GROMACS .gro file of C-alpha atoms in nm:
model
  437
    1MET     CA    1   6.315   9.877   6.363
    2LEU     CA    2   6.082   9.924   6.660
    3LYS     CA    3   5.884   9.616   6.559
    4ALA     CA    4   6.202   9.409   6.539
    5LEU     CA    5   6.310   9.526   6.885
    6ARG     CA    6   5.965   9.449   7.026
    7ARG     CA    7   5.977   9.097   6.886
    8TYR     CA    8   6.327   9.043   7.027
    9TRP     CA    9   6.232   9.153   7.378
   10THR     CA   10   5.907   8.958   7.385
   11GLN     CA   11   6.093   8.643   7.283
   12LEU     CA   12   6.369   8.712   7.535
   13LEU     CA   13   6.125   8.766   7.820
   14GLY     CA   14   5.890   8.490   7.714
   15THR     CA   15   5.590   8.725   7.688
   16THR     CA   16   5.471   8.651   7.337
   17ARG     CA   17   5.103   8.700   7.263
   18GLN     CA   18   4.887   8.422   7.385
   19GLN     CA   19   4.655   8.276   7.124
   20PRO     CA   20   4.412   7.989   7.181
   21PRO     CA   21   4.588   7.665   7.086
   22THR     CA   22   4.489   7.504   6.760
   23PRO     CA   23   4.359   7.150   6.811
   24GLY     CA   24   4.384   6.873   6.556
   25ILE     CA   25   4.240   6.524   6.534
   26LEU     CA   26   4.423   6.223   6.389
   27LEU     CA   27   4.223   5.918   6.282
   28THR     CA   28   4.446   5.619   6.213
   29GLY     CA   29   4.363   5.309   6.010
   30GLY     CA   30   4.239   4.964   6.094
   31GLY     CA   31   3.988   4.855   5.833
   32ALA     CA   32   3.655   4.763   5.990
   33ARG     CA   33   3.804   4.839   6.333
   34SER     CA   34   3.783   5.209   6.249
   35ALA     CA   35   3.417   5.197   6.352
   36TYR     CA   36   3.563   5.229   6.703
   37GLN     CA   37   3.663   5.587   6.619
   38ALA     CA   38   3.304   5.676   6.532
   39GLY     CA   39   3.196   5.571   6.882
   40VAL     CA   40   3.465   5.790   7.039
   41ILE     CA   41   3.364   6.089   6.826
   42ARG     CA   42   2.998   6.041   6.915
   43TYR     CA   43   3.071   6.068   7.287
   44ILE     CA   44   3.293   6.373   7.243
   45ALA     CA   45   3.019   6.550   7.048
   46GLU     CA   46   2.757   6.467   7.311
   47ALA     CA   47   2.971   6.562   7.611
   48PHE     CA   48   3.146   6.862   7.453
   49PRO     CA   49   2.914   6.998   7.180
   50GLU     CA   50   3.116   7.319   7.147
   51ALA     CA   51   3.442   7.135   7.080
   52TYR     CA   52   3.591   7.180   6.738
   53PHE     CA   53   3.886   7.039   6.551
   54PRO     CA   54   3.990   7.281   6.276
   55ILE     CA   55   4.269   7.047   6.163
   56GLN     CA   56   4.159   6.695   6.070
   57THR     CA   57   4.380   6.418   5.931
   58GLY     CA   58   4.285   6.067   5.828
   59VAL     CA   59   4.489   5.764   5.729
   60SER     CA   60   4.357   5.446   5.564
   61ALA     CA   61   4.005   5.372   5.693
   62GLY     CA   62   4.050   5.668   5.927
   63ALA     CA   63   4.032   5.884   5.613
   64ILE     CA   64   3.672   5.768   5.568
   65ASN     CA   65   3.587   5.902   5.913
   66ALA     CA   66   3.780   6.225   5.852
   67ALA     CA   67   3.598   6.281   5.522
   68HIS     CA   68   3.257   6.241   5.683
   69LEU     CA   69   3.355   6.469   5.971
   70GLY     CA   70   3.520   6.742   5.761
   71ASN     CA   71   3.270   6.740   5.474
   72HIS     CA   72   2.959   6.783   5.689
   73THR     CA   73   2.841   7.144   5.704
   74GLY     CA   74   2.635   7.126   6.024
   75THR     CA   75   2.731   7.145   6.389
   76PHE     CA   76   3.002   6.926   6.535
   77ARG     CA   77   2.733   6.710   6.693
   78ASP     CA   78   2.556   6.666   6.359
   79ALA     CA   79   2.887   6.586   6.189
   80ALA     CA   80   2.967   6.326   6.455
   81GLN     CA   81   2.630   6.159   6.400
   82HIS     CA   82   2.705   6.157   6.028
   83VAL     CA   83   3.023   5.959   6.102
   84VAL     CA   84   2.829   5.711   6.316
   85ASP     CA   85   2.560   5.671   6.050
   86ALA     CA   86   2.831   5.586   5.796
   87TRP     CA   87   2.910   5.273   5.999
   88THR     CA   88   2.578   5.170   6.150
   89GLY     CA   89   2.443   4.856   5.987
   90ARG     CA   90   2.730   4.843   5.741
   91GLU     CA   91   2.778   4.502   5.575
   92LEU     CA   92   3.050   4.350   5.365
   93GLU     CA   93   2.836   4.391   5.054
   94ASP     CA   94   2.863   4.769   5.106
   95ILE     CA   95   3.242   4.745   5.079
   96ILE     CA   96   3.331   4.475   4.825
   97VAL     CA   97   3.173   4.254   4.563
   98VAL     CA   98   3.115   3.927   4.748
   99GLU     CA   99   3.217   3.637   4.528
  100SER     CA  100   3.239   3.264   4.572
  101ARG     CA  101   3.556   3.099   4.697
  102LEU     CA  102   3.623   2.964   4.350
  103SER     CA  103   3.592   3.312   4.197
  104LEU     CA  104   3.830   3.454   4.454
  105LEU     CA  105   4.089   3.185   4.388
  106TRP     CA  106   4.054   3.247   4.014
  107ASP     CA  107   4.108   3.621   4.073
  108MET     CA  108   4.427   3.543   4.265
  109LEU     CA  109   4.560   3.357   3.962
  110TRP     CA  110   4.416   3.587   3.698
  111ASP     CA  111   4.532   3.915   3.855
  112ALA     CA  112   4.894   3.836   3.784
  113GLN     CA  113   4.813   3.794   3.415
  114ALA     CA  114   4.541   4.057   3.374
  115ALA     CA  115   4.625   4.321   3.118
  116SER     CA  116   4.548   4.681   3.204
  117PRO     CA  117   4.327   4.886   2.971
  118GLU     CA  118   4.507   5.123   2.736
  119GLU     CA  119   4.394   5.416   2.950
  120PRO     CA  120   4.329   5.266   3.293
  121THR     CA  121   4.115   5.453   3.542
  122SER     CA  122   4.027   5.378   3.902
  123ALA     CA  123   3.685   5.253   3.795
  124ASN     CA  124   3.789   5.014   3.520
  125VAL     CA  125   4.061   4.835   3.720
  126ARG     CA  126   3.851   4.756   4.030
  127SER     CA  127   3.727   4.427   3.890
  128THR     CA  128   4.059   4.321   3.737
  129HIS     CA  129   4.325   4.426   3.990
  130GLY     CA  130   4.344   4.359   4.361
  131LEU     CA  131   4.194   4.052   4.522
  132LEU     CA  132   3.866   4.227   4.602
  133ASP     CA  133   3.648   4.458   4.392
  134THR     CA  134   3.579   4.779   4.588
  135THR     CA  135   3.313   4.921   4.355
  136PRO     CA  136   3.051   4.897   4.636
  137LEU     CA  137   3.273   5.103   4.869
  138SER     CA  138   3.304   5.375   4.606
  139GLU     CA  139   2.927   5.378   4.557
  140THR     CA  140   2.868   5.379   4.935
  141LEU     CA  141   3.097   5.679   4.984
  142HIS     CA  142   2.941   5.874   4.696
  143ASP     CA  143   2.596   5.804   4.837
  144HIS     CA  144   2.657   5.867   5.207
  145LEU     CA  145   2.872   6.174   5.149
  146ASP     CA  146   2.600   6.291   4.906
  147GLU     CA  147   2.861   6.372   4.643
  148PRO     CA  148   2.746   6.237   4.304
  149ASP     CA  149   3.045   6.388   4.121
  150GLY     CA  150   3.292   6.273   4.385
  151THR     CA  151   3.400   6.619   4.504
  152LEU     CA  152   3.390   6.676   4.880
  153SER     CA  153   3.187   6.992   4.832
  154GLY     CA  154   3.126   7.055   5.201
  155VAL     CA  155   3.492   7.126   5.275
  156ARG     CA  156   3.500   7.458   5.092
  157PRO     CA  157   3.209   7.620   5.286
  158ASN     CA  158   3.348   7.480   5.612
  159LEU     CA  159   3.677   7.654   5.535
  160ALA     CA  160   3.505   7.976   5.434
  161GLU     CA  161   3.284   7.986   5.744
  162GLY     CA  162   3.563   7.902   5.988
  163ARG     CA  163   3.448   7.553   6.087
  164LEU     CA  164   3.761   7.402   5.941
  165ARG     CA  165   4.117   7.509   5.865
  166ALA     CA  166   4.244   7.198   5.689
  167LEU     CA  167   4.131   6.846   5.600
  168ALA     CA  168   4.413   6.604   5.512
  169VAL     CA  169   4.408   6.255   5.364
  170VAL     CA  170   4.727   6.045   5.357
  171THR     CA  171   4.813   5.810   5.068
  172THR     CA  172   5.112   5.621   4.928
  173ASP     CA  173   5.238   5.682   4.574
  174TYR     CA  174   5.313   5.339   4.428
  175ALA     CA  175   5.542   5.489   4.163
  176THR     CA  176   5.776   5.671   4.400
  177GLY     CA  177   5.709   5.504   4.734
  178GLN     CA  178   5.647   5.847   4.887
  179THR     CA  179   5.384   5.919   5.148
  180VAL     CA  180   5.166   6.189   4.996
  181THR     CA  181   4.934   6.395   5.217
  182TRP     CA  182   4.657   6.563   5.017
  183VAL     CA  183   4.532   6.875   5.193
  184GLN     CA  184   4.242   7.105   5.129
  185GLY     CA  185   4.287   7.405   5.353
  186GLU     CA  186   4.422   7.752   5.412
  187GLY     CA  187   4.721   7.919   5.576
  188PHE     CA  188   4.983   7.652   5.517
  189ASP     CA  189   5.263   7.578   5.274
  190ALA     CA  190   5.305   7.248   5.092
  191TRP     CA  191   5.599   7.055   5.237
  192GLU     CA  192   5.868   6.822   5.111
  193ARG     CA  193   6.060   6.589   5.337
  194PRO     CA  194   6.249   6.267   5.264
  195ASP     CA  195   5.994   6.019   5.129
  196ARG     CA  196   5.692   6.232   5.226
  197ILE     CA  197   5.529   6.539   5.078
  198GLY     CA  198   5.220   6.751   5.130
  199ARG     CA  199   5.009   6.884   4.842
  200HIS     CA  200   4.725   7.132   4.806
  201THR     CA  201   4.420   6.984   4.635
  202GLN     CA  202   4.044   6.976   4.607
  203LEU     CA  203   3.963   6.657   4.796
  204THR     CA  204   3.746   6.394   4.633
  205VAL     CA  205   3.613   6.046   4.703
  206ASP     CA  206   3.909   5.911   4.503
  207HIS     CA  207   4.151   6.050   4.763
  208VAL     CA  208   3.958   5.869   5.036
  209MET     CA  209   3.944   5.549   4.831
  210ALA     CA  210   4.320   5.567   4.773
  211SER     CA  211   4.400   5.622   5.139
  212SER     CA  212   4.192   5.318   5.238
  213ALA     CA  213   4.311   5.087   4.955
  214LEU     CA  214   4.463   4.794   5.146
  215PRO     CA  215   4.779   4.686   4.962
  216LEU     CA  216   4.729   4.388   4.730
  217VAL     CA  217   4.378   4.326   4.862
  218PHE     CA  218   4.208   4.645   4.735
  219PRO     CA  219   4.295   4.791   4.394
  220ALA     CA  220   4.502   5.109   4.372
  221VAL     CA  221   4.338   5.440   4.282
  222ARG     CA  222   4.454   5.674   4.010
  223ILE     CA  223   4.496   6.041   4.104
  224GLY     CA  224   4.642   6.258   3.831
  225GLY     CA  225   4.912   6.062   3.654
  226SER     CA  226   4.999   5.816   3.930
  227TRP     CA  227   4.848   5.530   4.129
  228TYR     CA  228   4.801   5.548   4.505
  229GLY     CA  229   4.728   5.306   4.786
  230ASP     CA  230   4.690   5.286   5.162
  231GLY     CA  231   4.838   5.585   5.341
  232GLY     CA  232   4.982   5.381   5.626
  233ILE     CA  233   5.226   5.175   5.419
  234ARG     CA  234   5.532   5.397   5.479
  235LEU     CA  235   5.394   5.650   5.727
  236SER     CA  236   5.658   5.660   6.000
  237ALA     CA  237   5.541   5.988   6.155
  238PRO     CA  238   5.158   5.993   6.163
  239LEU     CA  239   5.150   6.306   6.381
  240ALA     CA  240   5.353   6.507   6.129
  241PRO     CA  241   5.073   6.616   5.889
  242ALA     CA  242   4.873   6.775   6.172
  243VAL     CA  243   5.186   6.951   6.296
  244HIS     CA  244   5.265   7.078   5.945
  245LEU     CA  245   4.915   7.224   5.933
  246GLY     CA  246   4.964   7.415   6.259
  247ALA     CA  247   4.815   7.197   6.533
  248ASP     CA  248   4.933   7.277   6.886
  249LYS     CA  249   4.753   6.980   7.040
  250ILE     CA  250   4.643   6.656   6.880
  251LEU     CA  251   4.377   6.404   6.972
  252ALA     CA  252   4.483   6.070   6.821
  253ILE     CA  253   4.221   5.797   6.811
  254SER     CA  254   4.383   5.459   6.753
  255THR     CA  255   4.221   5.121   6.691
  256GLN     CA  256   4.509   4.924   6.840
  257TYR     CA  257   4.466   4.757   7.177
  258SER     CA  258   4.773   4.803   7.395
  259ARG     CA  259   4.856   4.458   7.529
  260SER     CA  260   5.029   4.434   7.864
  261GLN     CA  261   5.344   4.228   7.890
  262ALA     CA  262   5.155   3.972   8.098
  263GLU     CA  263   4.893   3.936   7.824
  264SER     CA  264   5.161   3.901   7.560
  265GLU     CA  265   5.329   3.624   7.754
  266GLU     CA  266   5.001   3.429   7.771
  267ILE     CA  267   4.988   3.401   7.391
  268GLU     CA  268   5.168   3.089   7.280
  269LEU     CA  269   5.210   2.954   6.930
  270GLU     CA  270   5.309   2.591   6.929
  271SER     CA  271   5.275   2.533   6.555
  272TYR     CA  272   5.439   2.719   6.271
  273PRO     CA  273   5.281   3.069   6.225
  274SER     CA  274   4.997   3.062   5.974
  275THR     CA  275   4.989   3.278   5.665
  276SER     CA  276   4.696   3.477   5.803
  277GLN     CA  277   4.885   3.546   6.125
  278ILE     CA  278   5.181   3.680   5.931
  279VAL     CA  279   4.950   3.891   5.713
  280GLY     CA  280   4.775   4.020   6.025
  281VAL     CA  281   5.105   4.133   6.177
  282LEU     CA  282   5.196   4.304   5.849
  283MET     CA  283   4.859   4.482   5.840
  284ASN     CA  284   4.906   4.603   6.196
  285SER     CA  285   5.249   4.738   6.103
  286ILE     CA  286   5.086   4.932   5.819
  287PHE     CA  287   4.797   5.066   6.023
  288LEU     CA  288   4.914   5.116   6.375
  289ASP     CA  289   5.266   5.045   6.489
  290SER     CA  290   5.418   5.386   6.409
  291LEU     CA  291   5.189   5.595   6.632
  292PRO     CA  292   5.327   5.481   6.971
  293GLN     CA  293   5.685   5.543   6.857
  294ASP     CA  294   5.596   5.882   6.708
  295ALA     CA  295   5.421   5.978   7.032
  296HIS     CA  296   5.723   5.867   7.236
  297THR     CA  297   5.955   6.078   7.020
  298MET     CA  298   5.724   6.378   7.054
  299HIS     CA  299   5.723   6.352   7.434
  300ARG     CA  300   6.102   6.337   7.445
  301ILE     CA  301   6.133   6.646   7.226
  302ASN     CA  302   5.873   6.823   7.439
  303THR     CA  303   6.088   6.758   7.746
  304LEU     CA  304   6.394   6.905   7.578
  305VAL     CA  305   6.208   7.213   7.452
  306GLU     CA  306   6.049   7.283   7.789
  307GLU     CA  307   6.394   7.293   7.950
  308LEU     CA  308   6.504   7.573   7.716
  309PRO     CA  309   6.433   7.942   7.782
  310ALA     CA  310   6.191   8.099   7.535
  311HIS     CA  311   6.461   8.292   7.346
  312ARG     CA  312   6.653   7.971   7.270
  313ARG     CA  313   6.364   7.765   7.132
  314HIS     CA  314   6.393   7.907   6.779
  315GLY     CA  315   6.017   7.908   6.739
  316MET     CA  316   5.969   7.551   6.857
  317ARG     CA  317   5.691   7.482   7.103
  318PRO     CA  318   5.579   7.181   7.306
  319LEU     CA  319   5.284   6.990   7.166
  320GLU     CA  320   5.005   6.830   7.364
  321LEU     CA  321   4.892   6.481   7.270
  322LEU     CA  322   4.595   6.283   7.396
  323GLN     CA  323   4.560   5.925   7.275
  324ILE     CA  324   4.242   5.720   7.300
  325ARG     CA  325   4.272   5.352   7.221
  326PRO     CA  326   4.052   5.044   7.277
  327SER     CA  327   4.024   4.907   7.629
  328VAL     CA  328   3.963   4.559   7.488
  329ASP     CA  329   4.128   4.362   7.209
  330LEU     CA  330   3.918   4.431   6.899
  331ASP     CA  331   4.095   4.149   6.716
  332ALA     CA  332   3.988   3.897   6.978
  333LEU     CA  333   3.626   4.013   6.945
  334ALA     CA  334   3.643   3.941   6.572
  335HIS     CA  335   3.707   3.574   6.647
  336ASP     CA  336   3.346   3.539   6.767
  337TYR     CA  337   3.218   3.626   6.418
  338ARG     CA  338   3.446   3.399   6.215
  339ASP     CA  339   3.161   3.163   6.119
  340GLN     CA  340   2.931   3.448   6.013
  341VAL     CA  341   3.146   3.602   5.742
  342PRO     CA  342   3.098   3.523   5.369
  343SER     CA  343   3.308   3.252   5.212
  344PRO     CA  344   3.559   3.483   5.037
  345ILE     CA  345   3.667   3.630   5.371
  346GLN     CA  346   3.686   3.282   5.523
  347THR     CA  347   3.912   3.188   5.234
  348LEU     CA  348   4.140   3.485   5.303
  349THR     CA  349   4.142   3.431   5.680
  350SER     CA  350   4.018   3.097   5.812
  351GLY     CA  351   4.132   2.924   5.495
  352LEU     CA  352   4.482   3.054   5.563
  353GLY     CA  353   4.495   2.939   5.923
  354THR     CA  354   4.322   3.209   6.130
  355ARG     CA  355   4.164   2.949   6.358
  356GLU     CA  356   4.507   2.865   6.493
  357ARG     CA  357   4.533   3.184   6.696
  358GLU     CA  358   4.305   3.364   6.939
  359SER     CA  359   4.337   3.723   6.814
  360PRO     CA  360   4.291   3.719   6.435
  361ASP     CA  361   4.421   4.060   6.327
  362TRP     CA  362   4.360   3.989   5.961
  363LEU     CA  363   3.996   3.889   6.010
  364SER     CA  364   3.915   4.204   6.208
  365VAL     CA  365   4.040   4.426   5.924
  366LEU     CA  366   3.779   4.285   5.683
  367LEU     CA  367   3.500   4.211   5.932
  368PHE     CA  368   3.232   4.449   5.807
  369HIS     CA  369   2.958   4.278   6.005
  370PRO     CA  370   2.672   4.479   6.166
  371GLY     CA  371   2.708   4.301   6.500
  372TYR     CA  372   3.083   4.353   6.519
  373ILE     CA  373   3.055   4.717   6.411
  374GLU     CA  374   2.786   4.785   6.672
  375GLN     CA  375   3.015   4.644   6.939
  376LEU     CA  376   3.298   4.870   6.827
  377LEU     CA  377   3.072   5.177   6.834
  378GLU     CA  378   2.971   5.094   7.192
  379ILE     CA  379   3.329   5.026   7.304
  380GLY     CA  380   3.451   5.352   7.149
  381TYR     CA  381   3.173   5.547   7.319
  382GLY     CA  382   3.250   5.384   7.655
  383ASP     CA  383   3.625   5.439   7.628
  384ALA     CA  384   3.573   5.807   7.548
  385GLN     CA  385   3.335   5.833   7.843
  386ASP     CA  386   3.601   5.681   8.069
  387THR     CA  387   3.844   5.944   7.937
  388HIS     CA  388   3.603   6.231   8.010
  389ASP     CA  389   3.833   6.416   8.250
  390GLN     CA  390   4.129   6.404   8.013
  391LEU     CA  391   3.910   6.516   7.724
  392GLU     CA  392   3.773   6.802   7.933
  393ALA     CA  393   4.124   6.923   8.012
  394PHE     CA  394   4.231   6.880   7.649
  395LEU     CA  395   3.934   7.075   7.513
  396ALA     CA  396   3.913   7.338   7.789
  397ASP     CA  397   4.086   7.616   7.595
  398THR     CA  398   3.973   7.512   7.248
  399ALA     CA  399   3.593   7.525   7.267
  400ALA     CA  400   3.391   7.772   7.062
  401GLY     CA  401   3.356   8.119   7.208
  402ALA     CA  402   3.071   8.198   7.442
  403ALA     CA  403   2.908   8.425   7.184
  404ASP     CA  404   2.880   8.145   6.930
  405PRO     CA  405   2.570   7.927   6.888
  406PRO     CA  406   2.599   7.599   7.081
  407GLY     CA  407   2.777   7.331   6.883
  408LEU     CA  408   2.923   7.564   6.621
  409ARG     CA  409   3.263   7.435   6.512
  410ARG     CA  410   3.434   7.772   6.516
  411CYS     CA  411   3.777   7.870   6.387
  412ASP     CA  412   3.840   8.244   6.366
  413GLY     CA  413   4.122   8.200   6.114
  414ALA     CA  414   4.388   8.348   6.344
  415LEU     CA  415   4.723   8.176   6.333
  416PRO     CA  416   4.935   8.122   6.643
  417ALA     CA  417   5.150   8.422   6.729
  418SER     CA  418   5.469   8.250   6.615
  419ASP     CA  419   5.319   8.196   6.268
  420GLU     CA  420   5.246   8.559   6.185
  421ASP     CA  421   5.493   8.843   6.138
  422ASP     CA  422   5.426   9.210   6.210
  423ASN     CA  423   5.295   9.266   5.859
  424GLY     CA  424   5.046   8.981   5.887
  425ASP     CA  425   5.244   8.755   5.653
  426VAL     CA  426   5.250   8.385   5.731
  427GLU     CA  427   5.584   8.237   5.829
  428PRO     CA  428   5.677   7.870   5.874
  429SER     CA  429   5.601   7.745   6.224
  430PRO     CA  430   5.868   7.507   6.352
  431SER     CA  431   5.727   7.272   6.607
  432ALA     CA  432   5.837   7.040   6.881
  433SER     CA  433   5.706   6.710   6.753
  434ALA     CA  434   5.815   6.388   6.596
  435GLU     CA  435   5.869   6.589   6.279
  436SER     CA  436   5.926   6.959   6.231
  437PRO     CA  437   5.729   7.119   5.942
   0.00000   0.00000   0.00000
């Protein structure tokens, strides 16, 4: 009875216990453009070595970065370097089997007629389904993550030692059309919402491969009894998984350049839109378009919540969001490399009309070229450096404690006050965001 009265009065007076906010990081998709995120992370680790992100979510190619960050068992700075190393010098041969144009055209025709094995697995459909064979990507991830059996074995010790609270990878279930977020972590409940669910799991390379499986182009990946593809296909609320997992503030690193209206008006298309241009727009809608709208919705809800007295918020709380996005058009940069890509990619892009426009979105998704990737790493690093003051304010109350060794990604396991009852039992934590858990 006394505990109930104490809770009532603390809520009424707005004097609930203050706990350090829980930060999360969201890494969106973008194919080869996701190398930009590695550059941003590298600067953050150098400038703020005691920063930590106990909640990490990745979508599409962003899941590759999240896996490298969350699976590494060293300091945050070491983990950031591991992410950068995963991209440095990367070539198309590390991602797909490079075939001739004739072979690719044959695959386009054959795929529609190819019969699946009696017991299909992710491995035995890579060469028969999807336009491109992603066996090299699977081998690259196994090798660079140092996980021969495919299990992300570093996540468990990171959870046990407090360096991580949850690592989440977002996929799309091709059977149901649902967005499925696979989470390895502690202190949260699986969730079910219309067309999206969250599941506990032991994360593996297959989860990462599924999240980054571009629809139609890369083959789907089998997990359990179903087949999964790119996590961005139907993801309308990319901030939601981090909120479900308890994040109070989210750093979202996008790969989408925000064009001004003046820049948009300069782009003219006199001829009929090419197939590659249409595909590029579709790919951007899968990877990127939902984040700005989700962020806008979150800010509007924040405004409403902040106008309410504490006792009328029903456990909801404002969320802090910091977005970092490219200062230059990464698609336009890709145009400079159009003559240096192998013939299959020219067939999928230039062969379908990419040369007719100045910012080839579709080409940039598949441009795993060392020169292009190095540029993206440098741009990401520079953009993060230009955002130093905002990052400093964002990370000010989330860095590791003074008693911890420098660079330790610390998470003491404590949940926010609103998530824990007087008996220490975890309760759902409603949140002011684009989606409530």
